[in-house]
XYZ file of C-alpha atoms in Angstrom:
318
model
C -20.913 68.779 9.588
C -21.198 65.385 11.248
C -23.144 63.849 8.518
C -20.001 64.667 5.995
C -17.526 63.264 8.682
C -19.667 60.012 8.734
C -19.844 59.700 4.981
C -16.211 60.147 4.681
C -15.318 57.554 7.454
C -17.559 55.002 5.562
C -15.952 55.861 2.353
C -12.689 55.161 4.030
C -13.712 51.737 5.442
C -15.242 50.753 1.954
C -12.099 51.706 0.335
C -10.034 49.841 2.721
C -12.442 46.840 2.564
C -11.887 46.825 -1.224
C -7.922 47.065 -0.918
C -8.238 44.064 1.623
C -10.421 41.925 -0.675
C -8.073 42.825 -3.814
C -4.992 41.936 -1.574
C -6.545 38.622 -0.510
C -7.449 37.744 -4.233
C -3.889 38.696 -5.317
C -2.341 36.264 -2.761
C -5.009 33.526 -3.806
C -4.084 33.892 -7.526
C -0.349 33.571 -6.718
C -0.995 30.597 -4.687
C -3.019 28.964 -7.508
C -0.181 29.911 -9.958
C 2.372 28.272 -7.805
C 0.246 25.083 -7.543
C -0.712 25.031 -11.141
C 1.819 22.708 -12.310
C 0.446 19.831 -9.784
C -2.853 20.899 -10.256
C -2.916 20.703 -13.953
C -1.121 17.378 -13.647
C -3.938 16.081 -11.016
C -6.856 17.057 -13.327
C -5.202 15.625 -16.396
C -3.218 12.515 -15.310
C -5.350 11.645 -12.174
C -8.707 12.896 -12.040
C -9.600 12.508 -15.838
C -8.375 9.088 -16.387
C -10.481 7.949 -13.075
C -13.508 9.581 -14.641
C -12.707 8.089 -17.879
C -12.137 4.566 -16.339
C -15.654 4.883 -14.374
C -17.292 5.512 -17.861
C -15.597 2.771 -19.601
C -16.765 0.109 -16.814
C -20.300 0.696 -18.271
C -19.210 0.038 -21.796
C -17.818 -2.592 -24.141
C -14.665 -1.070 -25.196
C -11.780 -2.963 -26.937
C -9.438 -0.104 -27.899
C -9.899 -0.823 -31.781
C -13.597 0.488 -31.823
C -15.508 3.319 -29.998
C -17.054 2.174 -26.541
C -20.719 1.217 -26.496
C -22.613 1.911 -23.614
C -24.061 -1.758 -21.961
C -24.641 -0.131 -18.445
C -24.037 -2.697 -15.661
C -23.723 -5.627 -17.753
C -19.821 -5.729 -17.031
C -20.587 -5.967 -13.316
C -23.396 -8.546 -13.823
C -20.947 -10.889 -15.689
C -18.344 -10.534 -13.561
C -20.287 -11.679 -10.202
C -22.345 -14.116 -11.940
C -20.579 -15.606 -14.777
C -16.782 -15.225 -14.234
C -15.186 -18.139 -12.159
C -11.953 -16.660 -13.030
C -12.776 -13.362 -10.892
C -13.786 -15.647 -7.760
C -10.399 -17.470 -8.046
C -8.372 -14.231 -8.545
C -10.043 -12.673 -5.570
C -9.330 -15.867 -3.429
C -5.530 -16.036 -4.190
C -5.171 -12.299 -3.566
C -7.166 -12.322 -0.235
C -4.883 -15.283 0.792
C -1.840 -13.413 -0.266
C -3.229 -10.416 1.591
C -4.031 -12.360 4.633
C -0.545 -14.075 5.043
C 2.030 -11.569 3.536
C 0.921 -8.488 5.492
C 1.107 -9.726 9.027
C 4.398 -11.485 8.180
C 5.772 -8.074 6.609
C 4.982 -6.248 9.715
C 6.335 -8.712 12.249
C 9.582 -9.116 10.242
C 9.917 -5.436 9.951
C 9.130 -4.666 13.758
C 11.796 -7.274 14.566
C 14.218 -5.651 12.226
C 13.526 -2.072 13.261
C 14.124 -3.223 16.962
C 17.354 -4.744 16.247
C 18.394 -1.691 14.466
C 17.059 0.973 17.089
C 20.139 -0.400 19.498
C 22.874 1.829 20.476
C 25.850 0.015 18.726
C 28.933 1.361 16.977
C 28.342 1.476 12.977
C 24.416 0.913 13.506
C 23.919 3.723 10.820
C 26.018 1.515 8.498
C 23.920 -1.714 9.151
C 20.781 0.437 8.622
C 21.916 1.144 5.154
C 22.696 -1.886 4.201
C 19.555 -3.535 5.212
C 17.479 -0.677 3.647
C 19.500 -0.771 0.572
C 17.794 -3.838 -1.329
C 14.303 -2.390 -0.767
C 15.334 0.405 -3.300
C 15.139 -2.213 -5.908
C 12.724 -4.686 -4.023
C 9.683 -4.286 -6.534
C 11.602 -4.298 -9.804
C 11.619 -6.697 -12.674
C 15.169 -7.766 -11.964
C 14.530 -8.843 -8.281
C 11.587 -10.708 -9.501
C 13.903 -12.567 -12.094
C 16.345 -13.237 -9.338
C 13.540 -14.758 -7.167
C 12.589 -16.922 -10.112
C 16.052 -18.227 -10.471
C 16.293 -18.815 -6.643
C 13.208 -20.866 -6.328
C 13.450 -22.671 -9.952
C 14.078 -26.539 -9.852
C 17.675 -25.752 -10.498
C 17.737 -22.676 -8.396
C 20.100 -21.613 -5.761
C 17.828 -22.783 -2.918
C 17.693 -26.290 -4.098
C 21.508 -26.301 -4.691
C 21.875 -25.142 -0.838
C 19.531 -27.782 0.200
C 21.797 -30.871 -1.585
C 24.669 -29.749 0.386
C 22.651 -31.277 3.205
C 21.357 -34.076 1.208
C 17.884 -32.640 0.798
C 15.923 -33.125 -2.289
C 14.812 -29.904 -3.507
C 11.672 -29.335 -5.577
C 10.379 -26.658 -8.022
C 9.007 -24.255 -5.663
C 7.548 -22.016 -8.131
C 6.054 -24.836 -10.030
C 4.391 -26.795 -7.366
C 0.757 -25.396 -6.831
C 1.289 -25.942 -3.004
C 4.277 -23.850 -2.830
C 4.198 -21.238 -5.625
C 2.143 -18.656 -3.597
C 4.313 -19.041 -0.617
C 7.285 -17.689 -2.586
C 5.471 -14.762 -3.669
C 4.348 -14.196 0.131
C 8.292 -14.618 1.157
C 9.096 -12.158 -1.543
C 6.584 -9.548 -0.191
C 8.005 -10.379 3.074
C 11.532 -9.703 1.955
C 10.622 -6.036 0.647
C 10.312 -4.673 4.114
C 12.638 -1.903 3.912
C 10.035 1.155 3.897
C 8.060 -0.427 6.495
C 11.025 -1.146 8.855
C 12.235 2.420 8.348
C 8.670 3.991 9.786
C 8.756 1.512 12.642
C 12.411 2.557 13.584
C 11.184 6.356 13.398
C 8.107 5.346 15.502
C 10.357 3.797 17.905
C 12.853 6.581 18.495
C 9.745 8.587 19.258
C 9.002 6.522 22.684
C 10.178 8.167 25.656
C 13.113 6.126 27.057
C 11.689 7.158 30.822
C 8.786 4.724 30.274
C 11.276 1.774 30.128
C 13.430 3.164 32.494
C 10.387 3.428 35.046
C 9.245 0.226 33.990
C 12.488 -1.520 34.640
C 12.678 0.075 38.186
C 9.343 -1.581 38.706
C 10.707 -4.803 37.999
C 9.024 -5.159 34.384
C 11.137 -7.547 32.333
C 11.866 -7.138 28.536
C 8.720 -8.819 27.379
C 6.468 -6.496 29.467
C 7.947 -3.614 28.725
C 7.207 -4.565 25.054
C 3.554 -5.682 25.370
C 3.009 -3.052 27.672
C 4.985 0.133 26.368
C 6.263 -0.658 23.041
C 3.318 -2.033 21.237
C 0.658 0.672 22.666
C 3.086 3.471 21.856
C 3.910 1.938 18.342
C 0.507 1.438 17.560
C -0.471 4.287 15.301
C 2.655 3.562 13.285
C 1.651 -0.171 13.148
C -1.803 0.908 11.969
C -0.243 3.305 9.411
C 1.673 0.552 8.070
C -1.070 -1.836 8.095
C -2.912 0.459 5.898
C -0.472 0.856 3.149
C 0.678 -2.785 3.358
C -3.055 -3.789 2.705
C -3.433 -1.258 -0.100
C -0.136 -2.335 -1.943
C -0.459 -6.167 -1.160
C -4.060 -6.019 -3.269
C -2.094 -4.329 -6.061
C 0.681 -6.763 -6.283
C 1.437 -7.716 -10.170
C 5.169 -7.645 -10.903
C 6.216 -10.684 -8.790
C 3.376 -12.909 -10.134
C 3.539 -11.657 -13.511
C 7.364 -12.391 -13.942
C 8.007 -15.253 -11.852
C 4.919 -17.594 -12.116
C 2.482 -15.895 -14.882
C -0.181 -16.713 -12.594
C 0.589 -20.359 -12.501
C 0.732 -23.181 -12.005
C -3.058 -23.980 -12.447
C -3.573 -20.346 -11.455
C -2.489 -20.970 -7.843
C -1.053 -17.531 -8.161
C -3.262 -15.742 -10.400
C -3.812 -12.425 -8.351
C -6.040 -9.869 -9.258
C -4.015 -7.458 -10.735
C -2.643 -10.009 -13.162
C -6.378 -10.741 -13.985
C -7.217 -7.235 -14.570
C -4.082 -6.720 -16.630
C -4.645 -9.760 -19.144
C -8.278 -8.827 -19.348
C -7.047 -5.086 -20.514
C -4.105 -5.748 -22.493
C -4.106 -9.285 -23.610
C -7.996 -9.606 -24.419
C -8.488 -5.952 -25.093
C -11.616 -6.038 -22.915
C -10.873 -2.406 -21.622
C -14.510 -1.823 -20.283
C -14.703 -5.204 -18.475
C -11.217 -4.447 -16.985
C -12.193 -0.814 -15.863
C -15.129 -2.581 -14.118
C -12.443 -5.074 -12.272
C -10.501 -1.867 -11.500
C -13.596 -0.273 -9.737
C -14.204 -3.478 -7.908
C -10.788 -3.587 -6.459
C -11.219 0.161 -5.301
C -14.341 -0.559 -3.495
C -12.814 -3.916 -1.897
C -9.773 -1.887 -0.684
C -11.863 1.165 0.470
C -14.368 -1.124 2.483
C -11.353 -3.036 3.926
C -9.602 0.445 5.050
C -12.941 1.530 6.440
C -13.510 -1.335 8.407
C -9.692 -1.249 9.858
C -10.225 2.446 10.851
C -13.450 1.572 12.485
C -11.603 -1.521 14.161
C -8.646 0.743 15.162
C -10.545 2.504 18.069
C -10.024 -0.688 19.765
C -6.251 -1.355 19.880
C -4.673 2.029 18.503
C -3.280 4.035 21.535
C -3.317 7.935 20.894
C -1.727 9.966 23.919
C -3.867 12.987 23.125
C -6.899 11.134 23.423
C -6.668 10.468 27.121
C -3.992 7.826 27.503
C -5.837 4.864 25.858
C -7.388 3.606 22.858
C -11.017 4.373 22.185
């Protein structure tokens, strides 16, 4: 009798386990069905092109003929025989080195100005952010070209004060600076993130520091910057990645000139792919860019432990 009872109990447990697994499997199936549109899109429109690009980077492919496997010859030619690669990389690093800090600084200053409790502040925030919605468009790049041309608006304003203007985008000494200025002007998204971070800083910290006699500068460097450092780090990573991919402004405004002074890496890659039809070579360039951006991201994450403040980690950067 006892043996029969144990057999019944074991059968009941086995049945419950089977039903539980079936229910769990049904839940998993439902989840996969719900995410299937995104999953299919990711596999077909992201992962497959990435795999194809990696394969093509080891081939000689011109779009008009089948790819021919050449091994690492594309990479060898890029690093040993292509002076344009070095030039474009130098221009791009210069662009990133100046544009990213300027954009972060300007965005932070604007965010702090818009963080004040003033009447109509929501309207001011909307008006300042609105241009960023079209900041990366071709129309804005064309407008920028008209502004900084020899007969552009900037020179017309300078003429009012008796100052002789110049061709800002046709002078090798200033052409890259105009693109850096345009990138800095496209600060809207970065500013909004900074503004959200500023609103998360407890006001009690500022009040306590003011009671202790700390002035505005001391409060900024001792409270605002440390508490805002995770947000600043996030914007830094996005800024570096985005700046390495800058293309529209260089393509529309300067075409990479004059004398290749604005010939950024993405423009070099584009011309190799769609002007010279060297798709295998361009794929290798794309993977080199990915490696550079990935390496810089890893370096930034490694360095962040020395200056990024996380309250959950004991009150200081590690």
